[in-house]
XYZ file of C-alpha atoms in Angstrom:
707
model
C 0.000 0.000 0.000
C 1.444 3.337 -1.043
C 1.742 6.255 1.334
C -0.855 8.180 -0.658
C -3.436 5.411 -0.269
C -2.554 5.015 3.396
C -3.133 8.691 4.051
C -6.448 8.494 2.167
C -7.526 5.474 4.242
C -6.673 7.254 7.448
C -8.657 10.344 6.432
C -11.651 8.224 5.418
C -11.585 6.074 8.550
C -11.205 9.047 10.918
C -14.335 10.806 9.668
C -16.939 11.435 12.375
C -19.517 10.054 12.006
C -18.139 7.104 10.000
C -20.374 5.775 7.158
C -19.286 2.315 5.862
C -21.369 2.500 2.664
C -19.964 5.879 1.795
C -16.440 4.533 2.465
C -16.978 1.597 0.042
C -18.333 3.968 -2.619
C -15.238 6.172 -2.401
C -12.932 3.141 -2.615
C -14.797 1.884 -5.722
C -14.640 5.325 -7.292
C -10.864 5.430 -6.823
C -10.469 1.892 -8.293
C -12.490 2.690 -11.434
C -10.951 6.091 -11.895
C -14.361 7.712 -11.668
C -15.863 5.748 -14.619
C -19.640 5.744 -15.033
C -19.814 1.990 -15.969
C -17.903 -1.164 -14.954
C -16.376 -2.967 -17.934
C -14.375 -5.641 -16.073
C -16.126 -6.954 -12.952
C -13.485 -9.645 -12.328
C -10.740 -7.076 -12.264
C -12.818 -4.957 -9.899
C -13.361 -7.982 -7.645
C -9.623 -8.645 -7.508
C -8.938 -5.038 -6.644
C -11.497 -5.177 -3.851
C -9.801 -8.282 -2.448
C -6.467 -6.459 -2.546
C -7.988 -3.503 -0.792
C -9.521 -5.744 1.857
C -6.118 -7.310 2.429
C -4.569 -3.870 2.746
C -7.223 -2.861 5.249
C -6.536 -6.022 7.246
C -2.844 -5.188 7.368
C -3.697 -1.628 8.431
C -5.984 -2.983 11.140
C -3.222 -5.218 12.485
C -0.832 -2.279 12.583
C -3.304 -0.160 14.514
C -4.000 -2.992 16.924
C -0.274 -3.312 17.673
C -0.043 0.409 18.367
C -3.065 0.225 20.651
C -1.516 -2.612 22.631
C 1.742 -0.703 23.027
C -0.104 2.452 24.211
C -2.192 0.467 26.691
C 0.928 -1.082 28.176
C 2.520 2.349 28.534
C -0.666 3.697 30.137
C -0.799 0.907 32.692
C 2.853 1.454 33.539
C 2.347 5.229 34.048
C -0.745 4.552 36.141
C 1.154 2.229 38.478
C 3.959 4.757 38.859
C 1.451 7.567 39.609
C -0.318 5.472 42.254
C 3.004 4.629 43.898
C 3.990 8.305 43.924
C 0.637 9.310 45.491
C 1.110 6.694 48.178
C 4.555 8.035 49.019
C 3.213 11.627 49.185
C 0.367 10.571 51.472
C 2.804 8.885 53.840
C 5.024 11.985 53.907
C 1.978 14.201 54.570
C 0.937 12.024 57.494
C 4.435 12.305 58.941
C 4.307 16.125 58.558
C 0.933 16.308 60.349
C 2.292 14.287 63.250
C 5.309 16.579 63.504
C 3.044 19.688 63.474
C 0.981 18.264 66.323
C 4.108 17.551 68.291
C 5.408 21.075 67.592
C 2.099 22.640 68.675
C 2.136 20.703 71.928
C 5.715 21.806 72.531
C 4.782 25.459 71.830
C 1.867 25.263 74.267
C 4.159 23.952 76.956
C 6.798 26.595 76.276
C 4.262 29.471 76.193
C 2.809 28.346 79.511
C 6.252 28.349 81.043
C 7.048 31.765 79.493
C 3.860 33.310 80.898
C 4.578 31.859 84.303
C 8.133 33.123 84.138
C 6.897 36.582 83.049
C 4.533 36.733 86.012
C 7.356 35.837 88.330
C 9.634 38.457 86.764
C 6.912 41.109 86.994
C 6.233 40.300 90.632
C 9.915 40.832 91.270
C 10.278 43.884 88.975
C 7.357 45.943 90.296
C 8.575 46.179 93.893
C 12.063 46.853 92.575
C 10.731 49.623 90.281
C 8.683 51.117 93.081
C 11.688 51.040 95.323
C 13.770 52.665 92.595
C 11.161 55.398 92.036
C 10.876 55.968 95.762
C 14.640 56.255 95.993
C 14.691 58.855 93.218
C 11.918 60.817 94.921
C 13.816 60.719 98.215
C 17.005 61.834 96.512
C 15.273 64.746 94.793
C 13.382 65.602 97.969
C 16.715 65.661 99.757
C 17.932 68.014 97.058
C 15.076 70.370 97.894
C 15.894 70.036 101.610
C 19.344 71.453 101.068
C 19.844 75.146 100.636
C 21.838 74.589 97.469
C 20.488 75.280 93.968
C 18.916 72.374 92.116
C 21.700 70.812 90.104
C 20.086 67.614 88.847
C 19.896 67.394 85.088
C 16.164 66.719 85.276
C 15.721 70.223 86.688
C 18.292 72.035 84.597
C 17.736 70.463 81.156
C 14.856 72.240 79.320
C 14.335 69.159 77.141
C 13.359 67.173 80.232
C 10.524 69.498 81.186
C 7.895 66.756 81.084
C 9.933 64.413 83.295
C 10.661 67.280 85.663
C 6.975 68.203 85.787
C 5.955 64.645 86.637
C 8.555 64.507 89.403
C 7.667 67.931 90.827
C 3.967 67.067 90.880
C 4.679 63.936 92.922
C 6.995 65.831 95.285
C 4.347 68.515 95.703
C 1.701 65.936 96.605
C 4.046 64.348 99.158
C 5.094 67.677 100.644
C 1.508 68.703 101.287
C 1.107 65.727 103.624
C 4.123 66.667 105.761
C 4.046 68.762 108.890
C 4.171 72.455 108.112
C 6.153 73.234 111.240
C 9.098 71.010 110.321
C 8.995 71.207 106.530
C 7.665 74.682 105.854
C 10.784 75.752 103.976
C 10.932 72.724 101.726
C 7.193 72.952 101.097
C 7.589 76.534 99.976
C 10.544 75.638 97.762
C 8.679 72.735 96.135
C 5.557 74.890 95.735
C 7.604 77.577 94.018
C 9.096 75.005 91.669
C 5.609 73.553 91.165
C 4.224 76.909 90.033
C 7.228 77.547 87.812
C 6.918 74.158 86.096
C 3.184 74.647 85.718
C 3.747 77.968 83.980
C 6.398 76.444 81.722
C 4.041 73.610 80.796
C 1.275 76.034 79.845
C 3.716 78.030 77.732
C 4.949 74.834 76.122
C 1.355 73.814 75.392
C 0.664 77.152 73.727
C 3.845 76.977 71.621
C 2.964 73.483 70.397
C -0.343 74.520 68.777
C 0.463 72.733 65.524
C 1.919 69.604 67.144
C -1.020 67.597 68.481
C 1.209 64.805 69.775
C 3.302 67.239 71.812
C 0.177 69.004 73.071
C -1.296 65.677 74.165
C 1.875 64.842 76.145
C 1.857 68.231 77.859
C -1.894 68.092 78.544
C -1.572 64.654 80.107
C 1.056 65.939 82.579
C -0.817 69.196 83.170
C -4.029 67.337 83.990
C -2.433 66.476 87.368
C -1.670 70.128 88.096
C -3.973 72.687 89.642
C -3.451 74.992 86.679
C -4.876 72.504 84.195
C -7.981 74.673 83.844
C -5.772 77.557 82.661
C -4.458 75.306 79.914
C -8.020 74.471 78.859
C -8.965 78.151 78.971
C -6.024 79.096 76.753
C -6.979 76.475 74.189
C -10.642 77.504 74.229
C -9.595 81.135 73.762
C -7.465 80.079 70.827
C -10.431 78.314 69.190
C -12.697 81.293 69.834
C -10.172 83.553 68.147
C -10.898 81.611 64.949
C -14.590 82.606 65.133
C -15.448 84.837 62.174
C -17.362 87.695 63.746
C -18.584 88.979 60.388
C -20.227 85.687 59.468
C -23.810 85.874 58.201
C -24.817 82.829 60.227
C -23.152 82.845 63.638
C -24.900 79.603 64.597
C -23.463 77.719 61.633
C -20.064 79.244 62.403
C -20.249 78.020 66.011
C -21.286 74.544 64.878
C -18.436 74.414 62.375
C -15.903 75.413 65.037
C -17.039 72.640 67.368
C -17.181 70.104 64.550
C -13.681 70.996 63.298
C -11.984 70.924 66.716
C -13.833 68.078 68.415
C -11.503 65.402 67.046
C -8.447 67.512 67.953
C -9.674 67.998 71.505
C -10.269 64.263 71.842
C -6.736 63.592 70.619
C -5.103 66.185 72.902
C -6.866 66.190 76.261
C -7.225 63.242 78.641
C -10.805 64.315 79.507
C -12.078 65.755 76.201
C -15.775 65.959 77.141
C -15.122 68.600 79.786
C -13.056 70.641 77.324
C -15.755 70.440 74.629
C -18.352 71.533 77.168
C -16.111 74.427 78.151
C -15.808 75.442 74.486
C -19.574 75.300 73.939
C -20.192 77.215 77.160
C -17.810 79.940 76.022
C -19.447 80.146 72.588
C -22.975 80.308 73.990
C -22.252 82.843 76.720
C -19.884 84.796 74.503
C -20.356 85.256 70.765
C -23.873 83.859 70.480
C -25.235 85.693 73.500
C -23.718 88.970 72.326
C -25.214 88.492 68.857
C -28.687 87.701 70.213
C -28.715 90.507 72.772
C -27.496 93.062 70.227
C -30.132 92.014 67.694
C -33.009 92.179 70.181
C -31.714 95.350 71.826
C -31.679 97.162 68.484
C -35.316 96.212 67.862
C -36.295 97.296 71.360
C -34.502 100.624 71.137
C -36.045 101.433 67.762
C -39.547 100.514 68.962
C -39.845 97.767 66.342
C -42.017 95.331 68.278
C -42.584 93.102 65.287
C -38.861 92.948 64.577
C -38.248 92.127 68.236
C -40.712 89.213 68.242
C -39.527 87.909 64.873
C -35.899 88.205 65.963
C -36.632 86.432 69.240
C -38.356 83.539 67.463
C -35.630 83.265 64.826
C -32.846 83.368 67.406
C -34.534 80.810 69.619
C -35.273 78.423 66.754
C -31.688 78.830 65.497
C -30.331 77.938 68.939
C -32.609 74.892 69.083
C -31.379 73.751 65.665
C -27.801 74.256 66.843
C -28.561 72.211 69.970
C -29.931 69.409 67.834
C -26.871 69.418 65.576
C -24.530 69.423 68.571
C -26.391 66.512 70.142
C -25.584 64.425 67.073
C -21.890 65.078 67.813
C -22.286 63.675 71.365
C -20.635 66.692 72.938
C -21.884 66.011 76.463
C -23.046 63.130 78.593
C -25.430 65.485 80.396
C -28.735 65.504 78.501
C -29.705 68.864 80.055
C -26.426 70.651 79.316
C -27.499 72.401 76.093
C -31.054 73.138 77.225
C -29.724 74.703 80.434
C -27.398 76.941 78.424
C -30.283 77.948 76.154
C -32.497 78.875 79.098
C -29.724 80.963 80.636
C -29.657 83.085 77.465
C -33.378 83.389 76.747
C -35.036 83.320 80.185
C -35.088 87.110 80.454
C -36.923 87.339 77.120
C -39.193 84.313 77.397
C -40.518 85.479 80.763
C -42.119 88.529 79.090
C -42.789 87.018 75.670
C -46.494 86.298 76.104
C -47.415 89.792 77.256
C -45.215 91.310 74.533
C -46.928 89.155 71.902
C -50.460 90.010 73.010
C -49.722 93.743 73.293
C -48.226 93.750 69.809
C -51.180 91.854 68.329
C -53.686 94.233 69.918
C -51.861 97.262 68.562
C -51.195 95.792 65.114
C -54.730 94.506 64.495
C -56.254 97.769 65.710
C -53.896 99.692 63.425
C -54.796 97.549 60.388
C -58.514 98.138 60.943
C -58.070 101.843 61.619
C -56.078 102.346 58.411
C -58.814 100.573 56.469
C -61.637 102.684 57.906
C -59.560 105.834 57.443
C -59.117 104.942 53.767
C -62.920 104.714 53.521
C -63.279 107.998 55.446
C -65.517 106.184 57.858
C -65.800 106.919 61.550
C -66.523 103.639 63.226
C -69.734 103.498 65.213
C -70.207 101.813 68.530
C -72.667 99.000 67.893
C -73.930 97.319 71.026
C -75.675 93.987 71.073
C -78.673 93.025 73.150
C -82.439 92.922 72.901
C -83.030 96.608 73.711
C -80.394 97.803 71.260
C -81.756 95.583 68.495
C -85.289 96.881 69.156
C -84.038 100.469 68.956
C -82.254 99.691 65.690
C -85.379 98.113 64.216
C -87.527 101.116 65.163
C -85.036 103.478 63.537
C -84.938 101.294 60.418
C -88.733 101.459 60.195
C -89.321 105.128 60.995
C -86.148 106.915 59.908
C -84.175 107.064 56.708
C -81.509 104.360 56.761
C -77.851 104.942 55.916
C -76.535 102.724 53.105
C -73.070 104.343 52.795
C -73.330 104.281 49.028
C -73.285 100.488 48.918
C -69.937 100.218 50.736
C -69.608 96.816 52.433
C -66.816 97.859 54.826
C -65.249 94.446 54.324
C -61.796 93.776 52.925
C -60.081 90.502 52.174
C -56.744 92.321 52.330
C -57.500 93.416 55.883
C -58.520 89.872 56.803
C -55.388 88.399 55.248
C -53.197 90.923 57.074
C -54.763 90.125 60.452
C -54.680 86.378 59.771
C -51.019 86.594 58.798
C -50.213 88.396 62.037
C -52.027 85.794 64.138
C -50.552 82.941 62.118
C -47.080 84.249 62.894
C -48.110 84.605 66.533
C -49.322 80.988 66.679
C -46.027 79.832 65.168
C -44.050 81.857 67.699
C -46.201 80.494 70.520
C -45.373 76.917 69.556
C -41.661 77.789 69.587
C -41.266 80.126 72.550
C -43.813 78.926 75.119
C -43.378 76.054 77.499
C -45.339 73.036 76.360
C -47.942 73.402 79.117
C -48.392 77.114 78.405
C -48.960 76.786 74.650
C -52.736 76.003 74.768
C -53.607 78.925 77.054
C -51.481 81.391 75.106
C -53.016 80.115 71.858
C -56.455 80.771 73.323
C -55.420 84.347 74.117
C -54.222 84.852 70.534
C -57.493 83.414 69.225
C -59.408 85.851 71.446
C -57.584 88.729 69.763
C -58.291 87.261 66.332
C -62.004 86.943 67.108
C -62.118 90.400 68.657
C -60.665 92.255 65.693
C -61.461 90.136 62.654
C -64.760 88.620 63.742
C -66.309 91.194 66.066
C -64.878 94.485 64.853
C -64.706 93.699 61.149
C -67.075 90.934 60.044
C -69.755 91.426 62.670
C -69.522 95.209 62.411
C -69.924 95.140 58.622
C -72.946 92.833 58.866
C -74.528 95.069 61.510
C -74.045 98.141 59.317
C -75.474 96.321 56.318
C -78.510 95.152 58.301
C -79.072 98.679 59.576
C -79.010 99.839 55.943
C -82.038 97.703 55.028
C -85.268 99.581 55.660
C -88.029 97.746 57.486
C -90.655 100.058 56.035
C -91.995 99.351 52.561
C -89.381 100.965 50.299
C -90.434 103.677 47.878
C -87.190 103.416 45.929
C -85.244 100.411 44.741
C -83.479 98.893 47.773
C -79.749 98.380 47.235
C -78.495 94.828 46.772
C -75.131 95.313 48.447
C -76.060 93.039 51.359
C -75.438 90.113 49.024
C -71.917 91.479 48.480
C -71.525 91.598 52.251
C -72.542 87.934 52.380
C -70.067 87.015 49.633
C -67.102 88.782 51.212
C -68.113 87.522 54.626
C -68.158 83.943 53.378
C -64.714 84.284 51.800
C -63.189 85.752 54.949
C -64.858 83.171 57.207
C -63.390 80.385 55.061
C -59.930 81.898 55.547
C -60.625 82.200 59.262
C -61.750 78.569 59.488
C -58.658 77.386 57.648
C -56.403 79.127 60.150
C -58.402 77.682 63.026
C -57.955 74.167 61.648
C -54.308 74.569 60.613
C -52.886 76.710 63.419
C -55.186 76.638 66.451
C -56.441 73.061 66.727
C -52.974 71.418 66.691
C -51.880 73.670 69.585
C -54.898 73.089 71.856
C -55.772 69.489 71.001
C -56.011 67.332 74.106
C -55.547 70.281 76.483
C -57.833 71.611 79.208
C -58.779 74.643 77.090
C -59.824 72.658 74.013
C -63.497 72.421 74.943
C -63.693 76.073 75.987
C -62.047 77.248 72.760
C -64.289 75.047 70.618
C -67.375 76.447 72.349
C -66.147 80.020 71.899
C -65.374 79.369 68.229
C -68.716 77.759 67.390
C -70.598 80.472 69.296
C -68.892 83.204 67.250
C -69.673 81.535 63.928
C -73.249 80.799 64.956
C -73.819 84.420 66.009
C -72.482 85.683 62.687
C -74.595 83.193 60.766
C -77.735 84.279 62.612
C -77.089 87.925 61.774
C -76.493 87.103 58.117
C -79.735 85.128 58.038
C -81.522 88.107 59.602
C -80.050 90.395 56.967
C -81.065 88.048 54.142
C -84.574 87.872 55.565
C -84.811 91.656 55.608
C -83.357 91.900 52.122
C -86.015 89.512 50.801
C -88.688 91.512 52.598
C -87.334 94.706 51.042
C -87.350 93.127 47.562
C -90.921 91.907 47.909
C -91.969 95.199 49.514
C -90.585 97.233 46.630
C -92.313 94.967 44.093
C -95.545 95.453 46.023
C -94.991 99.207 45.937
C -94.421 99.175 42.164
C -97.481 97.089 41.435
C -99.768 98.956 43.815
C -98.684 102.407 42.730
C -98.110 101.898 39.016
C -100.831 99.446 38.052
C -104.376 100.862 38.004
C -107.659 99.004 37.893
C -108.443 100.474 34.510
C -105.285 98.887 33.082
C -107.003 95.503 32.968
C -110.343 96.806 31.634
C -109.381 98.692 28.502
C -112.334 100.057 26.579
C -110.799 99.202 23.246
C -110.132 95.649 22.217
C -107.301 96.870 20.000
C -104.352 96.552 22.382
C -100.623 96.014 22.046
C -99.851 92.603 23.440
C -96.768 92.911 25.582
C -95.615 93.302 29.135
C -96.936 96.325 30.957
C -94.629 99.072 32.192
C -94.971 98.032 35.862
C -94.211 94.443 34.861
C -91.098 95.500 32.992
C -90.019 97.572 35.967
C -90.520 94.603 38.328
C -88.663 92.193 36.029
C -85.757 94.605 35.619
C -85.581 95.023 39.391
C -85.715 91.254 39.962
C -82.970 90.620 37.418
C -80.736 93.115 39.208
C -81.428 91.580 42.611
C -81.050 87.974 41.420
C -77.736 88.789 39.728
C -76.471 90.294 42.982
C -77.811 87.269 44.842
C -75.922 84.879 42.552
C -72.717 86.858 43.000
C -73.084 86.872 46.762
C -74.362 83.347 47.429
C -73.673 79.945 45.992
C -74.541 76.304 46.378
C -77.405 75.337 48.630
C -77.687 78.828 50.107
C -78.458 80.306 46.693
C -81.083 77.640 45.992
C -82.832 78.303 49.311
C -82.837 82.068 48.749
C -84.148 81.827 45.189
C -86.917 79.444 46.200
C -87.928 81.632 49.134
C -87.995 84.761 46.973
C -89.957 82.943 44.253
C -92.513 81.716 46.791
C -93.006 85.200 48.225
C -93.200 86.677 44.743
C -95.851 84.125 43.791
C -97.959 84.970 46.835
C -97.597 88.680 46.112
C -98.713 88.220 42.491
C -101.619 86.052 43.556
C -102.801 88.671 46.034
C -102.189 91.505 43.573
C -104.204 89.883 40.766
C -107.147 89.339 43.076
C -107.445 93.113 43.519
C -108.599 93.612 39.905
C -111.499 92.777 37.582
C -110.511 91.759 34.057
C -112.200 91.928 30.709
C -110.869 89.752 27.901
C -108.379 92.356 26.675
C -107.146 93.025 30.200
C -106.797 89.297 30.804
C -104.574 89.061 27.733
C -102.402 91.824 29.158
C -102.236 89.920 32.462
C -101.121 86.777 30.634
C -98.370 88.783 28.953
C -97.191 90.046 32.342
C -97.299 86.560 33.857
C -95.263 85.208 30.952
C -92.573 87.775 31.697
C -92.625 86.910 35.398
C -92.446 83.202 34.647
C -89.592 83.725 32.188
C -87.726 85.724 34.832
C -88.001 83.119 37.613
C -87.374 80.207 35.222
C -83.696 81.213 35.252
C -83.554 80.435 38.963
C -82.880 77.011 40.429
C -86.390 76.433 41.724
C -87.918 73.368 43.246
C -90.511 71.578 41.128
C -93.483 72.498 43.331
C -92.684 76.230 43.170
C -92.257 76.091 39.395
C -95.667 74.390 39.193
C -97.194 77.217 41.221
C -96.189 79.724 38.537
C -97.560 77.388 35.866
C -100.801 77.094 37.835
C -100.984 80.888 38.191
C -100.738 81.199 34.433
C -103.498 78.598 34.042
C -105.676 80.498 36.541
C -105.162 83.708 34.586
C -106.148 81.808 31.477
C -109.625 81.348 33.022
C -110.074 85.093 32.656
C -109.630 85.052 28.898
C -111.350 81.880 27.631
C -114.848 82.012 26.208
C -117.695 81.220 28.619
C -118.576 78.001 26.826
C -114.986 76.743 27.317
C -114.681 77.643 30.983
C -115.518 74.201 32.320
C -112.863 72.570 30.152
C -110.297 75.219 31.107
C -111.145 74.808 34.794
C -110.433 71.093 34.481
C -107.009 71.708 32.921
C -104.248 69.378 34.235
C -102.339 72.500 35.288
C -105.083 73.212 37.832
C -105.327 69.694 39.210
C -103.514 70.642 42.425
C -105.184 74.050 42.802
C -107.860 74.502 45.439
C -111.332 74.769 43.923
C -112.078 77.822 46.024
C -109.156 79.647 44.430
C -110.397 78.677 40.971
C -113.824 80.005 41.867
C -112.277 83.208 43.212
C -110.469 83.735 39.922
C -113.664 83.234 37.957
C -115.189 86.022 40.010
C -112.515 88.333 38.617
C -114.037 88.090 35.153
C -115.831 91.229 34.013
C -118.713 89.084 32.793
C -118.883 86.870 35.866
C -122.466 87.869 36.728
C -123.640 86.988 33.245
C -122.087 83.529 33.256
C -124.666 80.766 33.270
C -122.466 77.966 34.546
C -123.126 75.631 37.412
C -120.078 76.032 39.681
C -121.352 73.691 42.326
C -119.390 70.944 40.653
C -116.198 72.535 41.991
């Protein structure tokens, strides 16, 4: 087999997946040279046999190689297993040695610790004895009259060691008898003071070396002058305070925040130093700033500025306290609150009276400026049965004052007063003690009710009521009372919102809550009753003026014209009434809304219906006059149809039109007209009364007993 064929066999046999049929086809194709037909089958058979023999030889060769590779694999496997076994045995030996070493180390460490304890028990007494010896030697040096020559006293670099030694000698000397050791005590005390001064100077010089400062502070903490060291450091920090800062509270907080970590690193008792720093800031820079700010307002007579400044300063201090608490500056929970009280007690003790006096003056000033702008001198209106009776008599007998339709109400005035009281409620929640807040809030509410409710709303309603004549008006009554109602409603809504938002949260659950609620509801109810009284009088005035127009302008002859040639249209009195009603209803719609408007329109429509019914019954109508009446009633019905009337009142106007129709129909059609569905709910007596208004009633030959 040639190398070329061998390579081809290998390629064919190594195909994946292997297809035997395809392999035979390729072999046959190579044997025939790619011929389409087989000319010599015997030759092809011989070639196939040769190829099969070649494949058998190739198979034997591959089998030999496989056997050799398997033998090599088994040999390598045995060697690998032997090597693993040797490594396992070595690992086991190493583990045993580690255990032995660990046990040995435990034994040695136990002995070392025991030996260390023994050495320490021997060393400590020896060290104490050595220290005592040094103290005695140096004390002996102070006993002599000679200058101190020891290097520890003469070497400036050993100041800390000298200070520690002098402090101990000073403590010992204070326990000795003054009679025997007065001289040495004085000498040690002098050295003590000198070293203390040197330590403080050293502490000041080492401002940028925290490690050095900590060493000095630790030694100084045993000296009596340690507080001077703390004071010097606090003064140094305060010197960094920027006096021109816009927010002194933020500046103070930043100083504490920046130096807290330094203080903790330097001083052995940092909490006391931080408290000292905060105390100095509060009683120094902050107190000066607050007092100057409030003093300026006081001196200039700016009471509002004083109250605003007090509230702002107090709230700023409280925010600062809260921020400082997050830094854990003190273990005493009352430390910051006590400092705050020490600053503000003198102001908080008079705050409530200052607030109430300011509110009285400010609210009175707002109202006075408003009435001055209207050129109105406020009248004293007293309440009570006798006063109301006197007012009613004057309204009936005398000419009433309408002030040109001026309502004397102003939303701007209300907003100004409400803003003042809102600010006062906010200040009360900040500046009053928790138990005092409800009572002070009640006092503020009393001022609000006095000026906004009593002297503005109630006063305007009283003036408007007094401007409505109780006598039957001869001129068109003004409709400005509806404007009073509109403005009153708007202002009351603002007042109620402040009560809910500002007052209720401050008094809820307190002893004054029930009293305040009663006072509040009583004020609103009183105002509502007066408005209802005014609306009642306004409706009476409207109906009275309509009655005056109809009675004075409409004559009996108007509905009995001699000529049957008439101009069908609304009469002049009717047009005057409709024009007047349109004006009043427009004012009513501007002043009232919702259910109140519906009630008013229905009440006015009902009274108007009764007035028309009574007015019609004063006349006798011929057919032409009845047609004129129908024209008038159409105009009236068209006018009231624009109102939001209840169905029964609308039907009354329809029935009135049907009743008037009885005056115009021919006699032979009267029975049918009287049985009209529009008159189904009308009393038969009323129908009969209307028939009597016909000019030809006496000539009618109709049996009315059926009604």
